[in-house]
Short mmCIF file of N, CA and C in Angstrom, two decimals:
data_model
loop_
_atom_site.label_atom_id
_atom_site.label_comp_id
_atom_site.label_asym_id
_atom_site.label_seq_id
_atom_site.Cartn_x
_atom_site.Cartn_y
_atom_site.Cartn_z
N MET R 2 114.27 90.96 93.39
CA MET R 2 113.05 90.39 92.87
C MET R 2 113.05 90.60 91.36
N MET R 3 113.14 89.51 90.68
CA MET R 3 113.35 89.55 89.24
C MET R 3 112.18 90.11 88.46
N TYR R 4 111.02 90.03 88.97
CA TYR R 4 109.84 90.40 88.20
C TYR R 4 109.17 91.66 88.73
N ALA R 5 109.97 92.53 89.33
CA ALA R 5 109.41 93.73 89.95
C ALA R 5 108.66 94.61 88.96
N ALA R 6 109.15 94.74 87.75
CA ALA R 6 108.47 95.58 86.76
C ALA R 6 107.11 95.02 86.41
N ARG R 7 107.02 93.70 86.27
CA ARG R 7 105.73 93.08 85.94
C ARG R 7 104.76 93.28 87.09
N TRP R 8 105.22 93.07 88.31
CA TRP R 8 104.36 93.26 89.47
C TRP R 8 103.91 94.71 89.55
N ALA R 9 104.83 95.64 89.32
CA ALA R 9 104.49 97.06 89.38
C ALA R 9 103.45 97.41 88.33
N GLY R 10 103.55 96.80 87.15
CA GLY R 10 102.57 97.06 86.10
C GLY R 10 101.18 96.62 86.50
N MET R 11 101.08 95.54 87.24
CA MET R 11 99.78 95.05 87.69
C MET R 11 99.13 96.01 88.66
N VAL R 12 99.95 96.69 89.46
CA VAL R 12 99.42 97.63 90.44
C VAL R 12 98.60 98.70 89.74
N ALA R 13 99.05 99.13 88.57
CA ALA R 13 98.39 100.22 87.87
C ALA R 13 96.97 99.89 87.45
N VAL R 14 96.65 98.62 87.28
CA VAL R 14 95.32 98.26 86.80
C VAL R 14 94.41 97.71 87.90
N LEU R 15 94.89 97.68 89.12
CA LEU R 15 94.09 97.12 90.20
C LEU R 15 93.22 98.18 90.85
N VAL R 16 92.10 97.73 91.34
CA VAL R 16 91.19 98.60 92.07
C VAL R 16 91.30 98.20 93.54
N ALA R 17 91.28 99.17 94.44
CA ALA R 17 91.40 98.90 95.87
C ALA R 17 90.25 98.04 96.36
N GLY R 18 90.50 97.31 97.41
CA GLY R 18 89.44 96.55 98.06
C GLY R 18 89.25 95.16 97.52
N PHE R 19 90.32 94.41 97.34
CA PHE R 19 90.21 93.07 96.79
C PHE R 19 89.57 92.09 97.77
N VAL R 20 89.83 92.23 99.05
CA VAL R 20 89.31 91.28 100.01
C VAL R 20 87.84 91.56 100.24
N GLY R 21 87.03 90.54 100.08
CA GLY R 21 85.62 90.66 100.36
C GLY R 21 84.79 91.23 99.23
N VAL R 22 85.36 91.52 98.10
CA VAL R 22 84.59 92.03 96.98
C VAL R 22 83.82 90.87 96.36
N THR R 23 82.55 91.07 96.13
CA THR R 23 81.74 90.02 95.54
C THR R 23 82.05 89.94 94.05
N THR R 24 82.22 88.72 93.58
CA THR R 24 82.51 88.52 92.17
C THR R 24 81.42 87.71 91.52
N ALA R 25 81.32 87.85 90.24
CA ALA R 25 80.38 87.04 89.46
C ALA R 25 80.92 85.62 89.40
N PRO R 26 80.08 84.67 89.09
CA PRO R 26 80.56 83.30 88.95
C PRO R 26 81.67 83.24 87.91
N ILE R 27 82.58 82.34 88.13
CA ILE R 27 83.71 82.17 87.24
C ILE R 27 83.22 81.52 85.95
N ALA R 28 83.57 82.14 84.83
CA ALA R 28 83.14 81.60 83.54
C ALA R 28 84.32 81.51 82.59
N SER R 29 84.34 80.50 81.80
CA SER R 29 85.26 80.29 80.69
C SER R 29 86.74 80.27 81.08
N ALA R 30 87.08 79.91 82.27
CA ALA R 30 88.48 79.72 82.64
C ALA R 30 88.83 78.25 82.44
N ASP R 31 90.12 77.95 82.28
CA ASP R 31 90.49 76.54 82.14
C ASP R 31 90.47 75.88 83.52
N GLY R 32 90.75 74.59 83.57
CA GLY R 32 90.65 73.85 84.82
C GLY R 32 91.53 74.40 85.93
N ALA R 33 92.78 74.72 85.61
CA ALA R 33 93.68 75.26 86.63
C ALA R 33 93.22 76.63 87.08
N ASP R 34 92.74 77.44 86.13
CA ASP R 34 92.22 78.76 86.49
C ASP R 34 91.00 78.64 87.39
N ASP R 35 90.09 77.73 87.04
CA ASP R 35 88.90 77.50 87.87
C ASP R 35 89.30 77.10 89.29
N GLN R 36 90.25 76.16 89.39
CA GLN R 36 90.71 75.70 90.70
C GLN R 36 91.27 76.86 91.51
N TYR R 37 92.14 77.63 90.90
CA TYR R 37 92.78 78.77 91.56
C TYR R 37 91.75 79.81 92.03
N LEU R 38 90.90 80.25 91.13
CA LEU R 38 89.91 81.27 91.48
C LEU R 38 88.92 80.77 92.53
N HIS R 39 88.52 79.53 92.41
CA HIS R 39 87.59 78.95 93.39
C HIS R 39 88.24 78.89 94.77
N THR R 40 89.51 78.50 94.83
CA THR R 40 90.22 78.45 96.11
C THR R 40 90.30 79.84 96.73
N LEU R 41 90.59 80.84 95.90
CA LEU R 41 90.63 82.21 96.44
C LEU R 41 89.28 82.60 97.02
N GLN R 42 88.20 82.34 96.29
CA GLN R 42 86.87 82.68 96.77
C GLN R 42 86.55 81.94 98.07
N GLN R 43 86.92 80.66 98.15
CA GLN R 43 86.65 79.88 99.37
C GLN R 43 87.35 80.48 100.58
N HIS R 44 88.47 81.14 100.36
CA HIS R 44 89.24 81.72 101.45
C HIS R 44 89.00 83.22 101.63
N GLY R 45 87.94 83.71 101.03
CA GLY R 45 87.55 85.10 101.25
C GLY R 45 88.31 86.14 100.46
N ILE R 46 89.05 85.72 99.45
CA ILE R 46 89.75 86.65 98.59
C ILE R 46 88.84 86.96 97.40
N GLY R 47 88.49 88.19 97.24
CA GLY R 47 87.64 88.61 96.14
C GLY R 47 88.34 89.61 95.25
N TRP R 48 87.69 90.00 94.19
CA TRP R 48 88.23 90.96 93.25
C TRP R 48 87.06 91.62 92.53
N PRO R 49 87.30 92.78 91.97
CA PRO R 49 86.22 93.46 91.24
C PRO R 49 85.75 92.62 90.05
N GLY R 50 84.48 92.70 89.74
CA GLY R 50 83.95 91.98 88.60
C GLY R 50 84.72 92.30 87.33
N GLY R 51 84.96 91.30 86.53
CA GLY R 51 85.68 91.47 85.29
C GLY R 51 87.19 91.44 85.43
N GLN R 52 87.69 91.25 86.64
CA GLN R 52 89.14 91.24 86.87
C GLN R 52 89.71 89.84 87.09
N GLU R 53 88.97 88.82 86.65
CA GLU R 53 89.44 87.46 86.83
C GLU R 53 90.80 87.25 86.18
N GLN R 54 90.97 87.79 84.97
CA GLN R 54 92.24 87.59 84.28
C GLN R 54 93.39 88.24 85.04
N MET R 55 93.14 89.36 85.68
CA MET R 55 94.18 89.99 86.50
C MET R 55 94.60 89.06 87.62
N MET R 56 93.63 88.45 88.29
CA MET R 56 93.97 87.53 89.37
C MET R 56 94.71 86.31 88.85
N ILE R 57 94.31 85.82 87.69
CA ILE R 57 95.01 84.70 87.07
C ILE R 57 96.45 85.11 86.75
N ASN R 58 96.65 86.31 86.25
CA ASN R 58 98.00 86.80 85.96
C ASN R 58 98.85 86.86 87.21
N VAL R 59 98.25 87.29 88.33
CA VAL R 59 98.98 87.32 89.60
C VAL R 59 99.40 85.90 89.98
N GLY R 60 98.50 84.94 89.80
CA GLY R 60 98.84 83.55 90.10
C GLY R 60 100.01 83.05 89.27
N HIS R 61 100.01 83.38 88.00
CA HIS R 61 101.12 82.96 87.14
C HIS R 61 102.41 83.70 87.51
N ALA R 62 102.29 84.94 87.96
CA ALA R 62 103.47 85.69 88.39
C ALA R 62 104.12 85.05 89.61
N VAL R 63 103.29 84.46 90.49
CA VAL R 63 103.83 83.73 91.64
C VAL R 63 104.75 82.63 91.14
N CYS R 64 104.29 81.87 90.17
CA CYS R 64 105.10 80.76 89.65
C CYS R 64 106.36 81.27 88.95
N GLN R 65 106.27 82.42 88.30
CA GLN R 65 107.46 83.01 87.68
C GLN R 65 108.46 83.43 88.75
N ASP R 66 107.97 83.95 89.87
CA ASP R 66 108.87 84.26 90.98
C ASP R 66 109.58 83.00 91.45
N TRP R 67 108.81 81.94 91.66
CA TRP R 67 109.41 80.68 92.11
C TRP R 67 110.48 80.21 91.11
N ALA R 68 110.13 80.22 89.84
CA ALA R 68 111.06 79.76 88.81
C ALA R 68 112.31 80.64 88.74
N GLY R 69 112.16 81.91 89.09
CA GLY R 69 113.29 82.83 89.10
C GLY R 69 114.15 82.75 90.35
N GLY R 70 113.77 81.89 91.29
CA GLY R 70 114.56 81.70 92.50
C GLY R 70 114.17 82.57 93.67
N ASP R 71 113.06 83.30 93.58
CA ASP R 71 112.63 84.14 94.69
C ASP R 71 112.27 83.28 95.90
N THR R 72 112.45 83.85 97.07
CA THR R 72 112.08 83.19 98.31
C THR R 72 110.60 83.42 98.59
N LEU R 73 110.09 82.71 99.57
CA LEU R 73 108.71 82.92 99.99
C LEU R 73 108.52 84.37 100.45
N ALA R 74 109.45 84.88 101.22
CA ALA R 74 109.33 86.26 101.72
C ALA R 74 109.29 87.26 100.57
N GLN R 75 110.10 87.06 99.55
CA GLN R 75 110.10 87.96 98.40
C GLN R 75 108.76 87.88 97.66
N THR R 76 108.25 86.68 97.49
CA THR R 76 107.00 86.50 96.76
C THR R 76 105.83 87.06 97.56
N VAL R 77 105.82 86.85 98.86
CA VAL R 77 104.79 87.46 99.71
C VAL R 77 104.85 88.97 99.57
N GLY R 78 106.04 89.53 99.59
CA GLY R 78 106.19 90.97 99.43
C GLY R 78 105.64 91.47 98.10
N ASP R 79 105.92 90.72 97.03
CA ASP R 79 105.41 91.11 95.71
C ASP R 79 103.89 91.11 95.68
N VAL R 80 103.28 90.04 96.17
CA VAL R 80 101.82 89.94 96.14
C VAL R 80 101.20 90.98 97.06
N SER R 81 101.77 91.15 98.25
CA SER R 81 101.24 92.15 99.20
C SER R 81 101.26 93.53 98.61
N LYS R 82 102.37 93.89 97.99
CA LYS R 82 102.51 95.22 97.41
C LYS R 82 101.58 95.37 96.20
N THR R 83 101.48 94.36 95.38
CA THR R 83 100.66 94.44 94.17
C THR R 83 99.18 94.57 94.48
N LEU R 84 98.70 93.77 95.41
CA LEU R 84 97.27 93.71 95.68
C LEU R 84 96.85 94.48 96.93
N GLY R 85 97.81 94.94 97.71
CA GLY R 85 97.47 95.65 98.93
C GLY R 85 96.87 94.73 99.98
N LEU R 86 97.30 93.49 100.00
CA LEU R 86 96.78 92.52 100.95
C LEU R 86 97.75 92.34 102.12
N SER R 87 97.23 91.77 103.19
CA SER R 87 98.07 91.38 104.32
C SER R 87 98.95 90.21 103.89
N ASN R 88 99.93 89.91 104.73
CA ASN R 88 100.76 88.73 104.46
C ASN R 88 99.90 87.46 104.43
N ASN R 89 98.88 87.40 105.28
CA ASN R 89 98.01 86.24 105.31
C ASN R 89 97.24 86.10 103.99
N GLY R 90 96.66 87.19 103.51
CA GLY R 90 95.95 87.16 102.24
C GLY R 90 96.88 86.82 101.08
N SER R 91 98.07 87.39 101.12
CA SER R 91 99.06 87.09 100.08
C SER R 91 99.45 85.61 100.13
N GLY R 92 99.58 85.09 101.34
CA GLY R 92 99.91 83.67 101.48
C GLY R 92 98.84 82.78 100.89
N THR R 93 97.59 83.18 101.03
CA THR R 93 96.48 82.42 100.43
C THR R 93 96.62 82.40 98.91
N ILE R 94 96.90 83.54 98.34
CA ILE R 94 97.08 83.61 96.88
C ILE R 94 98.26 82.77 96.44
N ILE R 95 99.37 82.86 97.17
CA ILE R 95 100.57 82.10 96.81
C ILE R 95 100.31 80.61 96.91
N GLY R 96 99.64 80.18 97.97
CA GLY R 96 99.34 78.75 98.12
C GLY R 96 98.42 78.26 97.02
N ALA R 97 97.38 79.03 96.72
CA ALA R 97 96.44 78.64 95.67
C ALA R 97 97.11 78.60 94.31
N ALA R 98 97.95 79.60 94.02
CA ALA R 98 98.64 79.64 92.74
C ALA R 98 99.61 78.48 92.60
N THR R 99 100.33 78.20 93.66
CA THR R 99 101.30 77.10 93.62
C THR R 99 100.59 75.77 93.39
N ALA R 100 99.49 75.56 94.09
CA ALA R 100 98.74 74.30 93.92
C ALA R 100 98.17 74.17 92.51
N ALA R 101 97.65 75.25 91.96
CA ALA R 101 96.98 75.19 90.66
C ALA R 101 97.93 75.22 89.47
N TYR R 102 98.98 76.04 89.57
CA TYR R 102 99.80 76.32 88.39
C TYR R 102 101.21 75.75 88.43
N CYS R 103 101.78 75.58 89.61
CA CYS R 103 103.18 75.13 89.66
C CYS R 103 103.44 74.28 90.90
N PRO R 104 102.76 73.14 90.98
CA PRO R 104 102.93 72.29 92.17
C PRO R 104 104.36 71.80 92.38
N GLU R 105 105.18 71.91 91.36
CA GLU R 105 106.57 71.49 91.52
C GLU R 105 107.32 72.38 92.52
N PHE R 106 106.75 73.53 92.88
CA PHE R 106 107.37 74.43 93.83
C PHE R 106 106.74 74.35 95.23
N ARG R 107 105.94 73.35 95.50
CA ARG R 107 105.30 73.22 96.83
C ARG R 107 106.31 73.19 97.96
N SER R 108 107.52 72.73 97.67
CA SER R 108 108.54 72.66 98.73
C SER R 108 108.95 74.05 99.21
N LYS R 109 108.62 75.10 98.47
CA LYS R 109 108.94 76.46 98.90
C LYS R 109 107.94 76.98 99.92
N LEU R 110 106.83 76.29 100.09
CA LEU R 110 105.80 76.70 101.04
C LEU R 110 106.06 76.06 102.39
N PRO R 111 105.66 76.76 103.47
CA PRO R 111 105.87 76.18 104.81
C PRO R 111 105.00 74.97 105.06
#
């Protein structure tokens, strides 16, 4: 996994309990960021208030994994380990990130 150090760095700034955490309305994100964060919220993925940029960074890291040649299993493992989510929750993040930030990699999704 080419981006293990970046993923590991994100772990250090995360707070436990991402699923189901109530977040404030999304403000001042660009269109792709809005789409991504809204999709996560629609699917029950939450994050601590003020951590929107962290979630956006995770989404961009998904695309960097894809661009680096990582498989779906490797990317699921990265997201699961970084955020402490189940494979299902990680899959939601990966799907939302791929749709919003790097649709050219949709063929990597089941």
